[in-house]
Amino acid sequence: MSMPANPITRRLALPGWSVLRFSLTVVAGVLLVAAIVTGALVVFWVGIPFAVGVLLAIRVWANSQRRIIGEQLGVQIPAPYRTRPRTRIDQQALLLVREAATWRDVSWLAIDATLGFLVNLLYLGVFGVAVYYLVQPLLLVTVFHSAPIPVVNDFGFYDFDTPAKTLMLVPLALACGAAWWRWGELFLRWYSHLGVLLLGPTAKALLTARVSELRLARDETADHAAAELRRIERDLHDGAQARIAALSLTLGMAEELLEHGSPDKAAALVGEARQACSDALEEIRQLVRGIHPPVLADRGFTGALQAMALDHPLPVSVVDRLGDKLPQPLEAAAYFATNEVLTNITKHAEATQVQVIVGRVGHRVVIEVRDDGRGGADIAPGGGLDGVRRRLAAFDGTFDVSSPEGGPTVVTMGIPAATAVRGADHPAEAA
């Protein structure tokens, strides 16, 4: 569930969200009291199991807050916790206590149990006053018109105890309603942003996670490069090198035949050698094309995609919204990644048509590949799509797959390309 995008619908839905947040502040108060009590019992050791349970319960509560606040603000708040090893309960308690995210959760717990309670109470109170005093005259005329004791609004200086008198409170209701409509959402969003500051990971945690991601991407890139070198070495050894060795033997035999006065047989062997030389050259060309396709240098990235689309067994349309010349390493990575996605569609998607959209969002090149196949695609470890993800990770790229059962499937690849050259010599036309 997420907040509606329409401003009017969103404001009307906020009271329900505030009721949910208000109930969580009550839970926060209970957990805060439990944390204080178990903290006092820890010195007697008997409180350690209870402390672990309370801290884990606080984490569950904090994760629910992350989800609700994230849905309200339209952001994602990742959990900043480290993985807990399976150890003795006293060691787990020590790890929980030493983790900075635990104390940030406890801080937000104390804030939400006090300030959050008041914030949501004030918001719901203003909303309730607006609704109550707007409908009260109607209720007195209809539902409570025959009640022996009418509803009394005793303000101390005057009793608004008749339908006519309660009409005098309508301006108050309208003022509260206007304040709720104008400032209520801003008030709740301000408080939610305060929660993001404490519930989200710190800058140090984000930096650590980013370093880990880059280290993993570097290792995967090194492994991929080593595997690619082994493939090239194997292809050269088993293909071109073997053909050239056979060519050398054939020419040697032809030389011997010429020395022994058999020019016809030597000419036949020279013809075979010529054919073997042509085959070896073709294999080398194919190998070079796999390393860096010449079409990329000749026609640019989108031009290469259009050439790829012409050779594809399915109807593929290419929409070029880029108009830039990309750096060569990024160009090659994007080309091979797109080629792998198209190959995966041919093998598994059962599609009838494919569309490739290339564009730019900020400083990122975004490639969308859409097909009308059966869907159900996922990034399985070791699979083709996982290989594309790893290839793009070397360039700090992203790889997302949206593929519900029954289709359609949309693969989105994003690659930072701030260094792309504007006004290239090979602009591709939209297909």
CSV table of C-alpha atoms in Angstrom, one decimal:
chain,number,residue,atom,x,y,z
A,1,MET,CA,0.0,0.0,0.0
A,2,SER,CA,1.3,3.5,-0.9
A,3,MET,CA,0.0,7.0,-0.6
A,4,PRO,CA,-2.2,8.1,-3.5
A,5,ALA,CA,-0.5,10.4,-6.0
A,6,ASN,CA,-3.5,12.7,-6.4
A,7,PRO,CA,-3.2,15.6,-3.8
A,8,ILE,CA,-6.9,15.5,-2.9
A,9,THR,CA,-7.1,11.7,-2.5
A,10,ARG,CA,-3.8,11.8,-0.5
A,11,ARG,CA,-5.2,14.4,2.0
A,12,LEU,CA,-8.4,12.4,2.5
A,13,ALA,CA,-6.3,9.2,3.1
A,14,LEU,CA,-4.0,10.9,5.6
A,15,PRO,CA,-6.3,10.6,8.7
A,16,GLY,CA,-6.3,6.8,8.3
A,17,TRP,CA,-2.5,6.8,8.1
A,18,SER,CA,-2.4,9.1,11.2
A,19,VAL,CA,-4.6,6.6,13.1
A,20,LEU,CA,-2.1,3.9,12.2
A,21,ARG,CA,0.8,6.0,13.2
A,22,PHE,CA,-1.0,6.9,16.5
A,23,SER,CA,-1.5,3.3,17.3
A,24,LEU,CA,2.3,2.7,16.7
A,25,THR,CA,3.1,5.5,19.2
A,26,VAL,CA,1.1,3.6,21.8
A,27,VAL,CA,3.1,0.5,21.0
A,28,ALA,CA,6.3,2.7,21.2
A,29,GLY,CA,5.3,3.7,24.7
A,30,VAL,CA,4.9,0.1,25.8
A,31,LEU,CA,8.2,-0.9,24.3
A,32,LEU,CA,9.9,2.1,25.9
A,33,VAL,CA,8.7,1.0,29.3
A,34,ALA,CA,9.7,-2.6,28.6
A,35,ALA,CA,13.2,-1.4,27.5
A,36,ILE,CA,13.7,0.6,30.7
A,37,VAL,CA,12.6,-2.3,32.9
A,38,THR,CA,14.7,-4.9,31.1
A,39,GLY,CA,17.6,-2.5,31.1
A,40,ALA,CA,17.4,-2.5,35.0
A,41,LEU,CA,17.2,-6.3,35.1
A,42,VAL,CA,20.2,-6.8,32.9
A,43,VAL,CA,22.5,-6.1,35.8
A,44,PHE,CA,21.1,-9.3,37.5
A,45,TRP,CA,21.8,-11.4,34.3
A,46,VAL,CA,18.2,-12.7,34.3
A,47,GLY,CA,17.2,-9.8,32.2
A,48,ILE,CA,19.5,-10.6,29.3
A,49,PRO,CA,17.1,-12.9,27.4
A,50,PHE,CA,14.3,-10.3,28.0
A,51,ALA,CA,16.6,-7.5,26.7
A,52,VAL,CA,17.3,-9.4,23.5
A,53,GLY,CA,13.6,-10.0,23.0
A,54,VAL,CA,12.8,-6.4,23.6
A,55,LEU,CA,15.5,-5.1,21.3
A,56,LEU,CA,14.4,-7.5,18.5
A,57,ALA,CA,10.8,-6.3,19.1
A,58,ILE,CA,12.0,-2.7,18.8
A,59,ARG,CA,13.6,-3.7,15.5
A,60,VAL,CA,10.3,-5.1,14.2
A,61,TRP,CA,8.5,-1.9,15.3
A,62,ALA,CA,11.2,0.2,13.6
A,63,ASN,CA,11.0,-1.8,10.4
A,64,SER,CA,7.2,-1.2,10.3
A,65,GLN,CA,7.9,2.5,10.8
A,66,ARG,CA,10.4,2.5,7.9
A,67,ARG,CA,7.8,0.8,5.7
A,68,ILE,CA,4.9,3.2,6.7
A,69,ILE,CA,7.0,6.4,6.6
A,70,GLY,CA,8.6,5.3,3.3
A,71,GLU,CA,5.2,4.7,1.7
A,72,GLN,CA,3.9,8.1,3.0
A,73,LEU,CA,6.9,10.0,1.6
A,74,GLY,CA,7.4,7.8,-1.5
A,75,VAL,CA,10.9,6.9,-0.5
A,76,GLN,CA,12.7,3.7,0.5
A,77,ILE,CA,14.3,3.5,3.9
A,78,PRO,CA,16.7,0.6,4.0
A,79,ALA,CA,17.3,-1.2,7.3
A,80,PRO,CA,20.8,-0.3,8.6
A,81,TYR,CA,21.4,-3.5,10.6
A,82,ARG,CA,24.4,-5.8,10.3
A,83,THR,CA,23.9,-9.5,9.9
A,84,ARG,CA,23.7,-11.2,13.3
A,85,PRO,CA,25.8,-14.4,13.7
A,86,ARG,CA,24.3,-17.4,15.5
A,87,THR,CA,26.0,-17.2,18.9
A,88,ARG,CA,25.1,-17.4,22.5
A,89,ILE,CA,22.3,-15.2,23.7
A,90,ASP,CA,24.6,-13.0,25.9
A,91,GLN,CA,26.9,-12.4,22.9
A,92,GLN,CA,23.9,-11.5,20.7
A,93,ALA,CA,22.8,-9.1,23.4
A,94,LEU,CA,26.3,-7.5,23.4
A,95,LEU,CA,26.2,-7.2,19.5
A,96,LEU,CA,22.8,-5.6,19.6
A,97,VAL,CA,23.9,-3.1,22.3
A,98,ARG,CA,27.1,-2.2,20.4
A,99,GLU,CA,25.4,-1.6,17.1
A,100,ALA,CA,24.7,2.1,16.5
A,101,ALA,CA,21.4,1.3,14.6
A,102,THR,CA,20.0,-0.1,17.8
A,103,TRP,CA,20.4,3.1,19.7
A,104,ARG,CA,19.0,5.1,16.8
A,105,ASP,CA,16.0,2.9,16.9
A,106,VAL,CA,15.7,3.4,20.7
A,107,SER,CA,16.0,7.2,20.2
A,108,TRP,CA,13.2,7.2,17.6
A,109,LEU,CA,11.2,5.0,20.0
A,110,ALA,CA,11.5,7.6,22.7
A,111,ILE,CA,10.6,10.4,20.3
A,112,ASP,CA,7.7,8.6,18.8
A,113,ALA,CA,6.3,7.6,22.2
A,114,THR,CA,6.2,11.3,23.2
A,115,LEU,CA,6.4,13.8,20.4
A,116,GLY,CA,4.8,11.4,17.9
A,117,PHE,CA,1.9,10.8,20.2
A,118,LEU,CA,1.3,14.6,20.5
A,119,VAL,CA,1.8,15.2,16.7
A,120,ASN,CA,-0.7,12.6,15.7
A,121,LEU,CA,-3.1,13.5,18.5
A,122,LEU,CA,-3.0,17.2,17.4
A,123,TYR,CA,-3.6,16.2,13.7
A,124,LEU,CA,-6.5,13.9,14.5
A,125,GLY,CA,-7.9,16.4,17.0
A,126,VAL,CA,-8.0,19.2,14.5
A,127,PHE,CA,-9.6,16.9,11.9
A,128,GLY,CA,-12.0,15.6,14.5
A,129,VAL,CA,-13.1,19.1,15.6
A,130,ALA,CA,-13.7,20.1,12.0
A,131,VAL,CA,-15.8,17.0,11.2
A,132,TYR,CA,-17.7,17.0,14.6
A,133,TYR,CA,-18.9,20.5,14.6
A,134,LEU,CA,-19.8,20.5,10.9
A,135,VAL,CA,-22.1,17.5,11.3
A,136,GLN,CA,-23.4,18.2,14.8
A,137,PRO,CA,-26.3,20.6,13.7
A,138,LEU,CA,-27.5,17.9,11.3
A,139,LEU,CA,-27.2,15.2,14.0
A,140,LEU,CA,-29.3,17.3,16.4
A,141,VAL,CA,-32.0,17.8,13.9
A,142,THR,CA,-32.1,14.2,12.7
A,143,VAL,CA,-30.7,11.5,15.0
A,144,PHE,CA,-30.9,13.3,18.4
A,145,HIS,CA,-34.1,15.4,17.8
A,146,SER,CA,-36.1,13.3,20.1
A,147,ALA,CA,-33.4,12.7,22.7
A,148,PRO,CA,-34.6,13.9,26.2
A,149,ILE,CA,-31.2,15.4,27.0
A,150,PRO,CA,-29.6,17.0,23.9
A,151,VAL,CA,-25.9,17.0,23.2
A,152,VAL,CA,-24.4,19.8,25.1
A,153,ASN,CA,-21.3,21.8,24.1
A,154,ASP,CA,-20.3,23.4,27.4
A,155,PHE,CA,-17.5,25.8,26.8
A,156,GLY,CA,-17.8,27.3,30.3
A,157,PHE,CA,-19.1,30.7,29.1
A,158,TYR,CA,-22.0,29.4,26.9
A,159,ASP,CA,-23.9,26.2,26.2
A,160,PHE,CA,-24.4,25.4,22.5
A,161,ASP,CA,-27.2,22.9,23.2
A,162,THR,CA,-29.6,23.5,20.3
A,163,PRO,CA,-29.3,23.1,16.6
A,164,ALA,CA,-29.5,26.8,16.1
A,165,LYS,CA,-26.8,27.5,18.6
A,166,THR,CA,-24.5,24.8,17.2
A,167,LEU,CA,-24.6,26.6,13.9
A,168,MET,CA,-22.5,29.3,15.6
A,169,LEU,CA,-19.7,26.7,15.9
A,170,VAL,CA,-19.6,26.0,12.1
A,171,PRO,CA,-17.0,28.8,11.6
A,172,LEU,CA,-14.8,27.1,14.1
A,173,ALA,CA,-15.2,23.8,12.2
A,174,LEU,CA,-14.4,25.5,8.9
A,175,ALA,CA,-11.3,27.1,10.4
A,176,CYS,CA,-10.1,23.8,11.7
A,177,GLY,CA,-10.9,22.1,8.4
A,178,ALA,CA,-9.0,24.8,6.5
A,179,ALA,CA,-6.0,24.4,8.8
A,180,TRP,CA,-6.1,20.7,8.5
A,181,TRP,CA,-6.4,20.8,4.7
A,182,ARG,CA,-3.6,23.4,4.3
A,183,TRP,CA,-1.1,22.5,6.9
A,184,GLY,CA,-2.0,19.0,8.1
A,185,GLU,CA,0.0,17.1,5.5
A,186,LEU,CA,3.0,19.4,5.8
A,187,PHE,CA,2.9,18.8,9.6
A,188,LEU,CA,2.9,15.0,9.2
A,189,ARG,CA,5.5,15.1,6.5
A,190,TRP,CA,7.8,17.2,8.7
A,191,TYR,CA,7.5,14.6,11.4
A,192,SER,CA,8.1,11.8,9.0
A,193,HIS,CA,11.2,13.4,7.6
A,194,LEU,CA,12.5,13.5,11.2
A,195,GLY,CA,11.9,9.7,11.3
A,196,VAL,CA,13.9,9.2,8.1
A,197,LEU,CA,16.9,10.9,9.7
A,198,LEU,CA,17.0,8.4,12.6
A,199,LEU,CA,15.6,5.3,11.0
A,200,GLY,CA,17.7,5.5,7.8
A,201,PRO,CA,21.3,4.4,7.6
A,202,THR,CA,24.0,7.0,8.5
A,203,ALA,CA,26.4,8.5,6.0
A,204,LYS,CA,29.1,6.2,7.3
A,205,ALA,CA,26.9,3.1,6.9
A,206,LEU,CA,26.0,4.2,3.4
A,207,LEU,CA,29.7,4.7,2.6
A,208,THR,CA,30.6,1.3,4.0
A,209,ALA,CA,27.9,-0.4,2.0
A,210,ARG,CA,28.9,1.5,-1.1
A,211,VAL,CA,32.6,0.5,-0.7
A,212,SER,CA,31.4,-3.1,-0.3
A,213,GLU,CA,29.4,-2.9,-3.5
A,214,LEU,CA,32.3,-1.4,-5.4
A,215,ARG,CA,34.7,-4.1,-4.1
A,216,LEU,CA,32.2,-6.8,-5.1
A,217,ALA,CA,31.8,-5.2,-8.5
A,218,ARG,CA,35.6,-5.0,-8.9
A,219,ASP,CA,36.0,-8.6,-8.0
A,220,GLU,CA,33.2,-9.7,-10.4
A,221,THR,CA,34.7,-7.6,-13.2
A,222,ALA,CA,38.2,-9.1,-12.6
A,223,ASP,CA,36.7,-12.6,-12.7
A,224,HIS,CA,34.7,-11.8,-15.8
A,225,ALA,CA,37.9,-10.3,-17.5
A,226,ALA,CA,39.9,-13.4,-16.6
A,227,ALA,CA,37.1,-15.7,-18.0
A,228,GLU,CA,37.0,-13.6,-21.1
A,229,LEU,CA,40.8,-13.9,-21.6
A,230,ARG,CA,40.6,-17.7,-21.1
A,231,ARG,CA,37.8,-17.8,-23.7
A,232,ILE,CA,39.8,-15.8,-26.2
A,233,GLU,CA,42.9,-18.0,-25.5
A,234,ARG,CA,40.8,-21.2,-26.0
A,235,ASP,CA,39.2,-19.9,-29.2
A,236,LEU,CA,42.6,-19.0,-30.6
A,237,HIS,CA,44.2,-22.3,-29.6
A,238,ASP,CA,41.3,-24.5,-30.8
A,239,GLY,CA,40.4,-22.5,-33.8
A,240,ALA,CA,42.8,-20.1,-35.6
A,241,GLN,CA,46.0,-21.5,-34.2
A,242,ALA,CA,45.0,-25.1,-35.2
A,243,ARG,CA,44.1,-23.9,-38.7
A,244,ILE,CA,47.4,-22.0,-39.1
A,245,ALA,CA,49.3,-25.1,-37.9
A,246,ALA,CA,47.5,-27.2,-40.4
A,247,LEU,CA,48.1,-24.6,-43.1
A,248,SER,CA,51.9,-24.7,-42.3
A,249,LEU,CA,51.9,-28.5,-42.7
A,250,THR,CA,49.9,-28.3,-46.0
A,251,LEU,CA,52.4,-25.7,-47.4
A,252,GLY,CA,55.3,-27.9,-46.3
A,253,MET,CA,53.8,-30.9,-48.2
A,254,ALA,CA,53.3,-28.7,-51.2
A,255,GLU,CA,56.9,-27.6,-51.1
A,256,GLU,CA,58.1,-31.3,-51.0
A,257,LEU,CA,55.9,-32.2,-53.9
A,258,LEU,CA,57.4,-29.3,-56.0
A,259,GLU,CA,60.9,-30.5,-55.2
A,260,HIS,CA,59.9,-34.0,-56.4
A,261,GLY,CA,58.4,-32.8,-59.6
A,262,SER,CA,54.7,-33.1,-58.8
A,263,PRO,CA,53.3,-29.6,-59.6
A,264,ASP,CA,49.7,-30.7,-60.0
A,265,LYS,CA,49.5,-32.3,-56.6
A,266,ALA,CA,51.4,-29.3,-55.1
A,267,ALA,CA,48.9,-26.9,-56.7
A,268,ALA,CA,46.0,-28.8,-55.2
A,269,LEU,CA,47.6,-28.5,-51.7
A,270,VAL,CA,48.2,-24.8,-52.3
A,271,GLY,CA,44.5,-24.4,-53.1
A,272,GLU,CA,43.6,-26.2,-49.8
A,273,ALA,CA,46.0,-24.0,-48.0
A,274,ARG,CA,44.4,-20.9,-49.5
A,275,GLN,CA,40.9,-22.1,-48.3
A,276,ALA,CA,42.3,-22.9,-44.9
A,277,CYS,CA,43.8,-19.4,-44.7
A,278,SER,CA,40.4,-17.8,-45.6
A,279,ASP,CA,38.7,-19.9,-42.9
A,280,ALA,CA,41.4,-18.9,-40.3
A,281,LEU,CA,40.9,-15.2,-41.2
A,282,GLU,CA,37.1,-15.5,-40.8
A,283,GLU,CA,37.5,-17.1,-37.4
A,284,ILE,CA,39.8,-14.3,-36.3
A,285,ARG,CA,37.3,-11.7,-37.6
A,286,GLN,CA,34.5,-13.4,-35.6
A,287,LEU,CA,36.7,-13.4,-32.5
A,288,VAL,CA,37.6,-9.7,-32.9
A,289,ARG,CA,33.9,-9.0,-33.5
A,290,GLY,CA,33.2,-10.6,-30.1
A,291,ILE,CA,35.8,-8.4,-28.4
A,292,HIS,CA,34.7,-5.1,-29.9
A,293,PRO,CA,32.2,-5.1,-32.9
A,294,PRO,CA,33.4,-2.9,-35.7
A,295,VAL,CA,29.8,-1.7,-36.2
A,296,LEU,CA,30.2,0.2,-32.9
A,297,ALA,CA,33.1,2.2,-34.3
A,298,ASP,CA,31.4,2.7,-37.6
A,299,ARG,CA,27.9,3.6,-36.6
A,300,GLY,CA,27.9,4.3,-32.9
A,301,PHE,CA,25.8,2.6,-30.2
A,302,THR,CA,22.3,3.2,-31.5
A,303,GLY,CA,23.4,2.4,-35.0
A,304,ALA,CA,24.9,-0.8,-33.8
A,305,LEU,CA,21.6,-1.6,-32.0
A,306,GLN,CA,19.8,-1.0,-35.3
A,307,ALA,CA,22.1,-3.4,-37.1
A,308,MET,CA,21.6,-5.9,-34.3
A,309,ALA,CA,17.8,-5.5,-34.7
A,310,LEU,CA,18.0,-6.3,-38.4
A,311,ASP,CA,19.8,-9.6,-37.7
A,312,HIS,CA,17.5,-10.6,-34.9
A,313,PRO,CA,14.9,-13.4,-35.6
A,314,LEU,CA,12.2,-11.3,-33.9
A,315,PRO,CA,10.8,-7.9,-35.1
A,316,VAL,CA,12.9,-5.4,-33.0
A,317,SER,CA,12.3,-1.7,-33.2
A,318,VAL,CA,14.9,0.8,-31.8
A,319,VAL,CA,13.9,4.2,-30.5
A,320,ASP,CA,16.8,6.5,-30.2
A,321,ARG,CA,16.4,9.4,-27.7
A,322,LEU,CA,20.1,9.6,-26.9
A,323,GLY,CA,21.7,11.5,-29.7
A,324,ASP,CA,25.1,11.2,-28.0
A,325,LYS,CA,28.4,9.4,-28.7
A,326,LEU,CA,29.2,7.3,-25.7
A,327,PRO,CA,32.7,6.5,-24.3
A,328,GLN,CA,34.0,3.3,-26.0
A,329,PRO,CA,34.1,1.0,-22.9
A,330,LEU,CA,30.6,2.0,-21.8
A,331,GLU,CA,29.4,1.7,-25.4
A,332,ALA,CA,30.7,-1.9,-25.7
A,333,ALA,CA,29.3,-2.9,-22.3
A,334,ALA,CA,25.8,-1.5,-23.2
A,335,TYR,CA,25.9,-3.2,-26.6
A,336,PHE,CA,26.8,-6.6,-25.2
A,337,ALA,CA,24.3,-6.2,-22.3
A,338,THR,CA,21.5,-5.4,-24.8
A,339,ASN,CA,22.5,-8.2,-27.0
A,340,GLU,CA,22.4,-10.7,-24.1
A,341,VAL,CA,18.9,-9.5,-23.1
A,342,LEU,CA,17.7,-9.9,-26.7
A,343,THR,CA,19.2,-13.4,-26.8
A,344,ASN,CA,17.5,-14.2,-23.5
A,345,ILE,CA,14.2,-13.0,-25.0
A,346,THR,CA,14.7,-15.2,-28.1
A,347,LYS,CA,15.3,-18.3,-25.9
A,348,HIS,CA,12.7,-18.0,-23.2
A,349,ALA,CA,10.2,-15.2,-23.7
A,350,GLU,CA,8.0,-16.6,-26.5
A,351,ALA,CA,7.6,-13.0,-27.7
A,352,THR,CA,6.3,-11.7,-31.0
A,353,GLN,CA,7.9,-8.3,-31.0
A,354,VAL,CA,10.5,-6.4,-29.0
A,355,GLN,CA,11.2,-2.7,-28.5
A,356,VAL,CA,14.5,-1.1,-27.4
A,357,ILE,CA,14.3,2.5,-26.1
A,358,VAL,CA,17.6,4.3,-25.5
A,359,GLY,CA,17.6,7.6,-23.7
A,360,ARG,CA,19.2,9.8,-21.1
A,361,VAL,CA,17.9,10.6,-17.6
A,362,GLY,CA,20.1,13.2,-16.0
A,363,HIS,CA,23.7,11.8,-16.2
A,364,ARG,CA,22.6,8.2,-16.9
A,365,VAL,CA,22.0,6.4,-20.1
A,366,VAL,CA,18.9,4.3,-19.7
A,367,ILE,CA,18.1,1.4,-22.0
A,368,GLU,CA,14.6,-0.2,-21.8
A,369,VAL,CA,14.0,-3.5,-23.6
A,370,ARG,CA,10.3,-4.4,-23.8
A,371,ASP,CA,8.8,-7.6,-25.1
A,372,ASP,CA,5.2,-9.0,-25.2
A,373,GLY,CA,6.3,-12.5,-24.1
A,374,ARG,CA,4.9,-14.8,-21.4
A,375,GLY,CA,6.8,-13.0,-18.6
A,376,GLY,CA,8.1,-14.6,-15.4
A,377,ALA,CA,11.7,-13.7,-16.0
A,378,ASP,CA,13.9,-13.3,-13.0
A,379,ILE,CA,17.6,-12.7,-12.3
A,380,ALA,CA,18.7,-16.3,-11.4
A,381,PRO,CA,22.3,-16.6,-10.0
A,382,GLY,CA,24.6,-17.7,-12.8
A,383,GLY,CA,22.0,-17.0,-15.5
A,384,GLY,CA,22.2,-14.8,-18.5
A,385,LEU,CA,20.4,-11.8,-16.8
A,386,ASP,CA,22.7,-12.2,-13.8
A,387,GLY,CA,25.7,-11.9,-16.2
A,388,VAL,CA,24.3,-8.7,-17.6
A,389,ARG,CA,23.8,-7.3,-14.1
A,390,ARG,CA,27.5,-8.2,-13.3
A,391,ARG,CA,28.7,-6.6,-16.5
A,392,LEU,CA,26.9,-3.4,-15.8
A,393,ALA,CA,28.0,-3.3,-12.1
A,394,ALA,CA,31.5,-2.7,-13.4
A,395,PHE,CA,30.3,0.7,-14.6
A,396,ASP,CA,28.2,1.4,-11.5
A,397,GLY,CA,25.2,0.5,-13.5
A,398,THR,CA,21.8,-0.7,-12.5
A,399,PHE,CA,19.7,-3.6,-13.9
A,400,ASP,CA,16.0,-4.1,-13.1
A,401,VAL,CA,13.5,-6.6,-14.4
A,402,SER,CA,9.7,-6.2,-14.3
A,403,SER,CA,8.2,-9.4,-15.6
A,404,PRO,CA,4.8,-10.4,-14.2
A,405,GLU,CA,3.4,-13.8,-15.2
A,406,GLY,CA,1.7,-13.4,-18.6
A,407,GLY,CA,4.0,-10.4,-19.5
A,408,PRO,CA,4.9,-7.9,-20.7
A,409,THR,CA,8.5,-7.9,-19.6
A,410,VAL,CA,10.5,-4.7,-19.2
A,411,VAL,CA,14.2,-4.8,-18.6
A,412,THR,CA,15.7,-1.4,-17.6
A,413,MET,CA,19.5,-0.8,-17.6
A,414,GLY,CA,21.0,2.4,-16.4
A,415,ILE,CA,24.6,3.4,-16.8
A,416,PRO,CA,26.3,6.6,-15.5
A,417,ALA,CA,27.6,8.4,-18.6
A,418,ALA,CA,28.4,12.0,-17.6
A,419,THR,CA,31.4,11.9,-19.9
A,420,ALA,CA,29.3,11.2,-23.1
A,421,VAL,CA,30.2,13.5,-26.0
A,422,ARG,CA,27.3,15.7,-27.3
A,423,GLY,CA,26.9,16.2,-31.0
A,424,ALA,CA,28.6,13.0,-32.1
A,425,ASP,CA,29.5,12.3,-35.7
A,426,HIS,CA,27.2,9.2,-35.8
A,427,PRO,CA,23.8,10.1,-34.6
A,428,ALA,CA,21.4,7.3,-35.0
A,429,GLU,CA,18.0,7.7,-36.4
A,430,ALA,CA,15.0,6.4,-34.6
A,431,ALA,CA,13.7,3.2,-36.1
